Amino acid sequence: MTYVAPIADFRFALEACADFWSLCERYPDLDADLLAAILDGAGALASETLAPINRSGDRAGVKLNGDVVTAAPGFREAYEAFKQGGWQGLAADPTYGGQGLPRALAIAVMETVHSANMSFALLPMLTLGAIEAIEQHGAPDQKKLYLEKLVSGEWSGTMNLTEPQAGSDLGAITTKAVAQADGSYAITGQKIFITWGEHDCAPNIIHLVLARIEGAPAGSKGISMFIVPKFRDEDGSRNAVRCIGLEEKMGIHASPTCTLAYEGATGWLIGQENKGLAAMFTMMNAARINVGMSGVGVAEAAYQKALAYARERKQGGKLIIEHPDVRRMLMTMRAKIQAGRAICYATAVAADAGEKAREDLLTPIAKAWCTDLGVEVSSLGVQVHGGMGFVEEGGAAQFYRDARIAPIYEGTNGIQAIDLYGRKLLSDRGEAMRQLIEEAGAVAGSTHPYLSAAIDALVDATDYMLAASRDDALTGANAYLQLAGDVVGGMLLIKGGARDPNAEQRALLRHYARTVLARAPSRVAEIRIGAEFLDASAL
Amino acid sequence: MTYVAPIADFRFALEACADFWSLCERYPDLDADLLAAILDGAGALASETLAPINRSGDRAGVKLNGDVVTAAPGFREAYEAFKQGGWQGLAADPTYGGQGLPRALAIAVMETVHSANMSFALLPMLTLGAIEAIEQHGAPDQKKLYLEKLVSGEWSGTMNLTEPQAGSDLGAITTKAVAQADGSYAITGQKIFITWGEHDCAPNIIHLVLARIEGAPAGSKGISMFIVPKFRDEDGSRNAVRCIGLEEKMGIHASPTCTLAYEGATGWLIGQENKGLAAMFTMMNAARINVGMSGVGVAEAAYQKALAYARERKQGGKLIIEHPDVRRMLMTMRAKIQAGRAICYATAVAADAGEKAREDLLTPIAKAWCTDLGVEVSSLGVQVHGGMGFVEEGGAAQFYRDARIAPIYEGTNGIQAIDLYGRKLLSDRGEAMRQLIEEAGAVAGSTHPYLSAAIDALVDATDYMLAASRDDALTGANAYLQLAGDVVGGMLLIKGGARDPNAEQRALLRHYARTVLARAPSRVAEIRIGAEFLDASAL
């Protein structure tokens, strides 16, 4: 049994929970047939092409020979199929060959790609980030030069932030850019943790690189962003960027995580000098929804595998699925997946609808809540399998190993919590959150006591966060993000159930209420814990 | 930086939380000097001999050649040091060379072994199970023949339960035993998931094997237990039990997980015919405390590694430990570890004190609550490391992979929850639980509102579990076990704090109260969820 895209769940989450059709004025060509055709097509690609090379890719991994990275067997062909299907450009600008469809649809497609093969999914995911950055910050000639080939999937893209000495501290970047006579820059430095930074699936790779122009201010205000193509635009010659190492990781083995050495590579400034961080953040924000989606995707794959195992494996004379505790685990898995899916889709719908404040508020929640979910659900998947869950042959172990990266990259979940507090809550003194809470209150009405209690807790916690000292607020920020995610997930499931009442989704909502929402109010104690409680002398 | 045994934490948990000195009448030779000497000695062995081969063992794994299993480099020598130190027989009967010390002390020693090297720890842990089974169920000549060599660590022991077709369903065992003229049995069948089932660290391996005597009743009432030595007692010749495969696992790579083929191997009945399951359960119960301890042990190792990393790694111009969210994670790790440690020690103290009802009640809680903790804490350890947490070189990843087995083996945590309900709570209509709750209430007094609220929830939940239908109760059993663990952990930390007030432990207690105890009451909603909510049509 391999992964099958849960199309009905996608559609429930999109249409009933996430108000997908509120976008129809902005996307007049969109209709239910097109939606169905796209989801079916993506599902078929996932099941037939990507899922079959997931386990083999995990075992084979990627190989580095000199500076040549060879993808796992079948990945080149799979990428070719992905490209031919036009999947890369689903939400991209039609001027450059994109289909101009909503991002909400594009991330639903990415979910199924992540479920089938998380290592593979990172390749188009990073390209999406590059497209986004060039669309928003590129000069016209840069758009012309790169977008068409990125949108078609002919070339792939990467994000180059981290350096060995700097970690997530982008202000500490030391890669330098020296202006050349022809208007380009010579880029020199080393970048680490570059996902799909080198590979043989596409003839060219477009690196978006953070570096510091000679003489730029210190810290984060002196960072600029550069486009560094693997092969130079001018003459097609090989640029001076080389892969000098691959990380040995716990999971996503078929995705090369590269150390890239830039030795005077030709780069082109994108956006304004010293405004590289802002450009990188647009790129990262788009990527964060997709990373949240990957948490849901890997969780769905883990769920399907566990469900199939529970339905075919006997224990104590009966199928394991007949054991209440196994059903409980499966139900928890599915309920959280559906809530997480709705959160990601709703975030993308807000982006598509131009509701910037809502998009900004939901993005860190989608990223962190859904990637934590990926870890928790894939762990339950291991547990449902019993001993076979720990054995690699069983397949559940890979999801558990793969899922663990998602709370870390594109900004750790701790950074998401800081973002939700510092850049979102504080920046509008809680206005966007108040609107969200109001909407949730209307959805809860008087008939959803678990959601109502969770909302009350969120109101209380929001007041606290706005009034607290920065250190106190940051101490509670993770629990605050979790609480907000619990509420948004519950609100969306209830919205969906009101619009499309069906017994299956209603059972998930009941389970979510008694397991997730019931817990939500207790998070306030942790949110209010206060920095002085974190007595470092006790560590 | 490598693992260092946290002796002060061991002593706080043993002496202040778990009433260790209540045992002094039963163990008159025991005093504080001896306690300190044993813990120091075990800590030195762990840091100097076992921790240094933990990562190399993970990478090298074990090798099967023909039917010969070769341990990872250094493991033979480490086992020799363990044996020479007399660690195996710490709590064993002095008649057979043991030191007759409390099991509570023996499991504290095992904790540090697990922290340093979980793969290694399983070898003596399984031997402990074999010692326990033979001490309790063996005939005098069997004790004479095997115990001395097991207690000294010269020979190792194994437990053989699982068969390919049967999983945890012991009633479905088909390995057969045919009586021979000399009083032995010829054992034929296949066993899987046999930890350290074959290796080159000891010259003989004593397998305790469940099998079915010809003509025995069907199901679990027809299972007997046999001693099957790798080398026959009579003439030292090789017995017909061979390793025919090793599992490729997600973690504990240096611990061989064997498929053993018995082809008419000579076995000796231990205990009564058809009473093998009862004998196996004594063995498993002892092992369960140790598995719980392994959850705490791997968590402690993950905590120490994360703390060291947070103290040396800079991010955003400051050490990561200065970030409140990182301190929060570290504090959660340490608080839960200390609670779990106290639970395991208290379980062992109850066993040593002959408080059977308390021991029985706490055993499934110690096993499940503490192994879930191992997974959660090792995941936080990965998170504290950021990108380095996902890279194998960082070392945090191994703890995360290793920790995942503990909720599965020696009875999955789902089975522990069933055990707590079915064999413990129901068997005395909640009496042992009521006594525990009463004690917790006295500890909480009127000054620990979080514990008091959690106790109220446990009272409510216990009434529910006793009154509910079996299916309803089993649906809530996991959440019930979690709640009970939350309460016991909180009670023990408060007890410890009252006896030994120190700022460090008090800070942990405060954190535990606001993160773990604050959540506890909300578990009642999940406990009361009821079987009908687990609508299988929604899966």
PDB file of N, CA and C in Angstrom, chain B residues 210-275:
ATOM      1  N   LEU B 210       9.594 -18.611  25.527  1.00  0.00           N
ATOM      2  CA  LEU B 210       8.208 -19.080  25.639  1.00  0.00           C
ATOM      3  C   LEU B 210       7.913 -20.046  24.506  1.00  0.00           C
ATOM      4  N   ALA B 211       7.337 -21.187  24.865  1.00  0.00           N
ATOM      5  CA  ALA B 211       6.984 -22.166  23.844  1.00  0.00           C
ATOM      6  C   ALA B 211       5.804 -22.997  24.345  1.00  0.00           C
ATOM      7  N   ARG B 212       5.293 -23.811  23.468  1.00  0.00           N
ATOM      8  CA  ARG B 212       4.082 -24.565  23.748  1.00  0.00           C
ATOM      9  C   ARG B 212       4.435 -26.062  23.769  1.00  0.00           C
ATOM     10  N   ILE B 213       4.174 -26.699  24.911  1.00  0.00           N
ATOM     11  CA  ILE B 213       4.443 -28.137  24.999  1.00  0.00           C
ATOM     12  C   ILE B 213       3.391 -28.878  24.174  1.00  0.00           C
ATOM     13  N   GLU B 214       3.837 -29.886  23.466  1.00  0.00           N
ATOM     14  CA  GLU B 214       2.903 -30.699  22.666  1.00  0.00           C
ATOM     15  C   GLU B 214       1.661 -31.060  23.473  1.00  0.00           C
ATOM     16  N   GLY B 215       0.517 -30.794  22.908  1.00  0.00           N
ATOM     17  CA  GLY B 215      -0.724 -31.164  23.588  1.00  0.00           C
ATOM     18  C   GLY B 215      -1.207 -30.134  24.592  1.00  0.00           C
ATOM     19  N   ALA B 216      -0.499 -29.040  24.748  1.00  0.00           N
ATOM     20  CA  ALA B 216      -0.920 -28.009  25.705  1.00  0.00           C
ATOM     21  C   ALA B 216      -2.191 -27.318  25.214  1.00  0.00           C
ATOM     22  N   PRO B 217      -2.957 -26.732  26.160  1.00  0.00           N
ATOM     23  CA  PRO B 217      -4.163 -26.013  25.739  1.00  0.00           C
ATOM     24  C   PRO B 217      -3.826 -24.880  24.765  1.00  0.00           C
ATOM     25  N   ALA B 218      -4.806 -24.530  23.945  1.00  0.00           N
ATOM     26  CA  ALA B 218      -4.602 -23.429  23.006  1.00  0.00           C
ATOM     27  C   ALA B 218      -4.532 -22.106  23.763  1.00  0.00           C
ATOM     28  N   GLY B 219      -4.033 -21.087  23.098  1.00  0.00           N
ATOM     29  CA  GLY B 219      -4.033 -19.733  23.666  1.00  0.00           C
ATOM     30  C   GLY B 219      -3.018 -19.562  24.767  1.00  0.00           C
ATOM     31  N   SER B 220      -3.224 -18.530  25.574  1.00  0.00           N
ATOM     32  CA  SER B 220      -2.200 -18.145  26.530  1.00  0.00           C
ATOM     33  C   SER B 220      -2.082 -19.124  27.700  1.00  0.00           C
ATOM     34  N   LYS B 221      -3.047 -20.021  27.850  1.00  0.00           N
ATOM     35  CA  LYS B 221      -2.971 -20.989  28.949  1.00  0.00           C
ATOM     36  C   LYS B 221      -2.141 -22.215  28.611  1.00  0.00           C
ATOM     37  N   GLY B 222      -1.573 -22.221  27.427  1.00  0.00           N
ATOM     38  CA  GLY B 222      -0.762 -23.376  27.048  1.00  0.00           C
ATOM     39  C   GLY B 222       0.693 -23.004  26.794  1.00  0.00           C
ATOM     40  N   ILE B 223       1.128 -21.915  27.397  1.00  0.00           N
ATOM     41  CA  ILE B 223       2.494 -21.432  27.159  1.00  0.00           C
ATOM     42  C   ILE B 223       3.381 -21.779  28.357  1.00  0.00           C
ATOM     43  N   SER B 224       4.520 -22.321  28.082  1.00  0.00           N
ATOM     44  CA  SER B 224       5.485 -22.627  29.146  1.00  0.00           C
ATOM     45  C   SER B 224       6.781 -21.859  28.888  1.00  0.00           C
ATOM     46  N   MET B 225       7.592 -21.735  29.939  1.00  0.00           N
ATOM     47  CA  MET B 225       8.868 -21.036  29.760  1.00  0.00           C
ATOM     48  C   MET B 225      10.019 -22.032  29.868  1.00  0.00           C
ATOM     49  N   PHE B 226      11.001 -21.852  29.019  1.00  0.00           N
ATOM     50  CA  PHE B 226      12.149 -22.757  28.974  1.00  0.00           C
ATOM     51  C   PHE B 226      13.448 -21.975  29.047  1.00  0.00           C
ATOM     52  N   ILE B 227      14.428 -22.641  29.659  1.00  0.00           N
ATOM     53  CA  ILE B 227      15.792 -22.122  29.633  1.00  0.00           C
ATOM     54  C   ILE B 227      16.514 -22.824  28.495  1.00  0.00           C
ATOM     55  N   VAL B 228      17.013 -22.045  27.568  1.00  0.00           N
ATOM     56  CA  VAL B 228      17.761 -22.627  26.444  1.00  0.00           C
ATOM     57  C   VAL B 228      19.139 -21.967  26.403  1.00  0.00           C
ATOM     58  N   PRO B 229      20.141 -22.640  26.949  1.00  0.00           N
ATOM     59  CA  PRO B 229      21.487 -22.045  26.908  1.00  0.00           C
ATOM     60  C   PRO B 229      22.087 -22.172  25.517  1.00  0.00           C
ATOM     61  N   LYS B 230      22.860 -21.184  25.129  1.00  0.00           N
ATOM     62  CA  LYS B 230      23.520 -21.253  23.814  1.00  0.00           C
ATOM     63  C   LYS B 230      24.435 -22.482  23.768  1.00  0.00           C
ATOM     64  N   PHE B 231      25.139 -22.728  24.846  1.00  0.00           N
ATOM     65  CA  PHE B 231      25.951 -23.947  24.936  1.00  0.00           C
ATOM     66  C   PHE B 231      25.352 -24.872  25.978  1.00  0.00           C
ATOM     67  N   ARG B 232      25.168 -26.130  25.597  1.00  0.00           N
ATOM     68  CA  ARG B 232      24.493 -27.096  26.469  1.00  0.00           C
ATOM     69  C   ARG B 232      25.250 -27.294  27.779  1.00  0.00           C
ATOM     70  N   ASP B 233      24.489 -27.415  28.857  1.00  0.00           N
ATOM     71  CA  ASP B 233      25.081 -27.604  30.178  1.00  0.00           C
ATOM     72  C   ASP B 233      25.814 -28.940  30.267  1.00  0.00           C
ATOM     73  N   GLU B 234      25.227 -29.943  29.624  1.00  0.00           N
ATOM     74  CA  GLU B 234      25.719 -31.309  29.773  1.00  0.00           C
ATOM     75  C   GLU B 234      27.157 -31.447  29.289  1.00  0.00           C
ATOM     76  N   ASP B 235      27.391 -30.954  28.105  1.00  0.00           N
ATOM     77  CA  ASP B 235      28.696 -31.229  27.495  1.00  0.00           C
ATOM     78  C   ASP B 235      29.332 -29.986  26.867  1.00  0.00           C
ATOM     79  N   GLY B 236      28.698 -28.852  27.095  1.00  0.00           N
ATOM     80  CA  GLY B 236      29.283 -27.623  26.536  1.00  0.00           C
ATOM     81  C   GLY B 236      29.146 -27.519  25.026  1.00  0.00           C
ATOM     82  N   SER B 237      28.394 -28.441  24.416  1.00  0.00           N
ATOM     83  CA  SER B 237      28.273 -28.377  22.951  1.00  0.00           C
ATOM     84  C   SER B 237      27.294 -27.288  22.539  1.00  0.00           C
ATOM     85  N   ARG B 238      27.437 -26.830  21.324  1.00  0.00           N
ATOM     86  CA  ARG B 238      26.601 -25.745  20.802  1.00  0.00           C
ATOM     87  C   ARG B 238      25.166 -26.236  20.665  1.00  0.00           C
ATOM     88  N   ASN B 239      24.227 -25.481  21.237  1.00  0.00           N
ATOM     89  CA  ASN B 239      22.815 -25.816  21.166  1.00  0.00           C
ATOM     90  C   ASN B 239      22.257 -25.369  19.807  1.00  0.00           C
ATOM     91  N   ALA B 240      21.115 -25.958  19.453  1.00  0.00           N
ATOM     92  CA  ALA B 240      20.566 -25.683  18.112  1.00  0.00           C
ATOM     93  C   ALA B 240      19.726 -24.403  18.094  1.00  0.00           C
ATOM     94  N   VAL B 241      20.316 -23.309  18.541  1.00  0.00           N
ATOM     95  CA  VAL B 241      19.678 -22.000  18.417  1.00  0.00           C
ATOM     96  C   VAL B 241      20.667 -21.098  17.702  1.00  0.00           C
ATOM     97  N   ARG B 242      20.199 -20.496  16.600  1.00  0.00           N
ATOM     98  CA  ARG B 242      21.114 -19.699  15.785  1.00  0.00           C
ATOM     99  C   ARG B 242      20.475 -18.368  15.397  1.00  0.00           C
ATOM    100  N   CYS B 243      21.330 -17.397  15.288  1.00  0.00           N
ATOM    101  CA  CYS B 243      20.862 -16.096  14.810  1.00  0.00           C
ATOM    102  C   CYS B 243      20.812 -16.143  13.289  1.00  0.00           C
ATOM    103  N   ILE B 244      19.639 -15.894  12.728  1.00  0.00           N
ATOM    104  CA  ILE B 244      19.528 -15.946  11.267  1.00  0.00           C
ATOM    105  C   ILE B 244      19.235 -14.573  10.663  1.00  0.00           C
ATOM    106  N   GLY B 245      19.218 -13.535  11.509  1.00  0.00           N
ATOM    107  CA  GLY B 245      19.003 -12.208  10.937  1.00  0.00           C
ATOM    108  C   GLY B 245      19.089 -11.135  12.000  1.00  0.00           C
ATOM    109  N   LEU B 246      19.485  -9.951  11.569  1.00  0.00           N
ATOM    110  CA  LEU B 246      19.489  -8.782  12.450  1.00  0.00           C
ATOM    111  C   LEU B 246      18.558  -7.738  11.850  1.00  0.00           C
ATOM    112  N   GLU B 247      17.827  -7.057  12.698  1.00  0.00           N
ATOM    113  CA  GLU B 247      16.966  -5.985  12.197  1.00  0.00           C
ATOM    114  C   GLU B 247      17.792  -4.736  11.903  1.00  0.00           C
ATOM    115  N   GLU B 248      17.398  -4.056  10.842  1.00  0.00           N
ATOM    116  CA  GLU B 248      17.974  -2.739  10.576  1.00  0.00           C
ATOM    117  C   GLU B 248      17.042  -1.721  11.216  1.00  0.00           C
ATOM    118  N   LYS B 249      17.521  -1.053  12.251  1.00  0.00           N
ATOM    119  CA  LYS B 249      16.634  -0.235  13.068  1.00  0.00           C
ATOM    120  C   LYS B 249      16.950   1.257  12.941  1.00  0.00           C
ATOM    121  N   MET B 250      16.008   2.054  13.417  1.00  0.00           N
ATOM    122  CA  MET B 250      16.187   3.511  13.432  1.00  0.00           C
ATOM    123  C   MET B 250      17.237   3.952  14.445  1.00  0.00           C
ATOM    124  N   GLY B 251      17.393   3.191  15.510  1.00  0.00           N
ATOM    125  CA  GLY B 251      18.343   3.581  16.549  1.00  0.00           C
ATOM    126  C   GLY B 251      18.891   2.366  17.270  1.00  0.00           C
ATOM    127  N   ILE B 252      19.493   2.606  18.438  1.00  0.00           N
ATOM    128  CA  ILE B 252      20.207   1.573  19.194  1.00  0.00           C
ATOM    129  C   ILE B 252      20.910   0.586  18.239  1.00  0.00           C
ATOM    130  N   HIS B 253      21.705   1.182  17.354  1.00  0.00           N
ATOM    131  CA  HIS B 253      22.367   0.385  16.306  1.00  0.00           C
ATOM    132  C   HIS B 253      23.395  -0.588  16.857  1.00  0.00           C
ATOM    133  N   ALA B 254      23.960  -0.261  18.021  1.00  0.00           N
ATOM    134  CA  ALA B 254      25.003  -1.137  18.552  1.00  0.00           C
ATOM    135  C   ALA B 254      24.415  -2.282  19.368  1.00  0.00           C
ATOM    136  N   SER B 255      23.107  -2.334  19.441  1.00  0.00           N
ATOM    137  CA  SER B 255      22.446  -3.432  20.148  1.00  0.00           C
ATOM    138  C   SER B 255      21.849  -4.384  19.123  1.00  0.00           C
ATOM    139  N   PRO B 256      22.355  -5.635  19.063  1.00  0.00           N
ATOM    140  CA  PRO B 256      21.830  -6.552  18.048  1.00  0.00           C
ATOM    141  C   PRO B 256      20.395  -6.966  18.358  1.00  0.00           C
ATOM    142  N   THR B 257      19.506  -6.793  17.400  1.00  0.00           N
ATOM    143  CA  THR B 257      18.114  -7.236  17.528  1.00  0.00           C
ATOM    144  C   THR B 257      17.955  -8.438  16.601  1.00  0.00           C
ATOM    145  N   CYS B 258      17.867  -9.617  17.210  1.00  0.00           N
ATOM    146  CA  CYS B 258      18.098 -10.854  16.453  1.00  0.00           C
ATOM    147  C   CYS B 258      16.813 -11.594  16.125  1.00  0.00           C
ATOM    148  N   THR B 259      16.837 -12.266  15.009  1.00  0.00           N
ATOM    149  CA  THR B 259      15.889 -13.331  14.733  1.00  0.00           C
ATOM    150  C   THR B 259      16.603 -14.627  15.080  1.00  0.00           C
ATOM    151  N   LEU B 260      16.013 -15.396  15.982  1.00  0.00           N
ATOM    152  CA  LEU B 260      16.650 -16.635  16.427  1.00  0.00           C
ATOM    153  C   LEU B 260      15.838 -17.823  15.935  1.00  0.00           C
ATOM    154  N   ALA B 261      16.537 -18.775  15.352  1.00  0.00           N
ATOM    155  CA  ALA B 261      15.893 -20.010  14.895  1.00  0.00           C
ATOM    156  C   ALA B 261      16.245 -21.129  15.878  1.00  0.00           C
ATOM    157  N   TYR B 262      15.224 -21.728  16.437  1.00  0.00           N
ATOM    158  CA  TYR B 262      15.395 -22.883  17.327  1.00  0.00           C
ATOM    159  C   TYR B 262      15.054 -24.129  16.517  1.00  0.00           C
ATOM    160  N   GLU B 263      16.038 -25.009  16.407  1.00  0.00           N
ATOM    161  CA  GLU B 263      15.785 -26.204  15.591  1.00  0.00           C
ATOM    162  C   GLU B 263      16.039 -27.439  16.436  1.00  0.00           C
ATOM    163  N   GLY B 264      15.060 -27.708  17.289  1.00  0.00           N
ATOM    164  CA  GLY B 264      15.218 -28.836  18.212  1.00  0.00           C
ATOM    165  C   GLY B 264      16.254 -28.554  19.289  1.00  0.00           C
ATOM    166  N   ALA B 265      16.360 -27.302  19.688  1.00  0.00           N
ATOM    167  CA  ALA B 265      17.335 -26.924  20.714  1.00  0.00           C
ATOM    168  C   ALA B 265      16.943 -27.531  22.064  1.00  0.00           C
ATOM    169  N   THR B 266      17.947 -27.893  22.845  1.00  0.00           N
ATOM    170  CA  THR B 266      17.678 -28.441  24.169  1.00  0.00           C
ATOM    171  C   THR B 266      17.237 -27.325  25.112  1.00  0.00           C
ATOM    172  N   GLY B 267      16.056 -27.481  25.699  1.00  0.00           N
ATOM    173  CA  GLY B 267      15.555 -26.487  26.640  1.00  0.00           C
ATOM    174  C   GLY B 267      15.082 -27.164  27.909  1.00  0.00           C
ATOM    175  N   TRP B 268      15.085 -26.441  28.984  1.00  0.00           N
ATOM    176  CA  TRP B 268      14.655 -26.970  30.279  1.00  0.00           C
ATOM    177  C   TRP B 268      13.493 -26.144  30.785  1.00  0.00           C
ATOM    178  N   LEU B 269      12.439 -26.835  31.143  1.00  0.00           N
ATOM    179  CA  LEU B 269      11.255 -26.158  31.663  1.00  0.00           C
ATOM    180  C   LEU B 269      11.623 -25.381  32.924  1.00  0.00           C
ATOM    181  N   ILE B 270      11.186 -24.130  32.980  1.00  0.00           N
ATOM    182  CA  ILE B 270      11.374 -23.363  34.214  1.00  0.00           C
ATOM    183  C   ILE B 270       9.990 -22.987  34.746  1.00  0.00           C
ATOM    184  N   GLY B 271       9.779 -23.229  36.048  1.00  0.00           N
ATOM    185  CA  GLY B 271       8.446 -23.040  36.613  1.00  0.00           C
ATOM    186  C   GLY B 271       7.543 -24.163  36.148  1.00  0.00           C
ATOM    187  N   GLN B 272       6.229 -23.932  36.303  1.00  0.00           N
ATOM    188  CA  GLN B 272       5.309 -25.019  35.986  1.00  0.00           C
ATOM    189  C   GLN B 272       4.941 -25.050  34.509  1.00  0.00           C
ATOM    190  N   GLU B 273       4.562 -26.236  34.064  1.00  0.00           N
ATOM    191  CA  GLU B 273       4.015 -26.386  32.716  1.00  0.00           C
ATOM    192  C   GLU B 273       2.843 -25.420  32.525  1.00  0.00           C
ATOM    193  N   ASN B 274       2.786 -24.824  31.370  1.00  0.00           N
ATOM    194  CA  ASN B 274       1.655 -23.952  30.995  1.00  0.00           C
ATOM    195  C   ASN B 274       1.526 -22.688  31.850  1.00  0.00           C
ATOM    196  N   LYS B 275       2.498 -22.442  32.679  1.00  0.00           N
ATOM    197  CA  LYS B 275       2.458 -21.213  33.495  1.00  0.00           C
ATOM    198  C   LYS B 275       3.550 -20.247  33.028  1.00  0.00           C
TER     199      LYS B 275
END
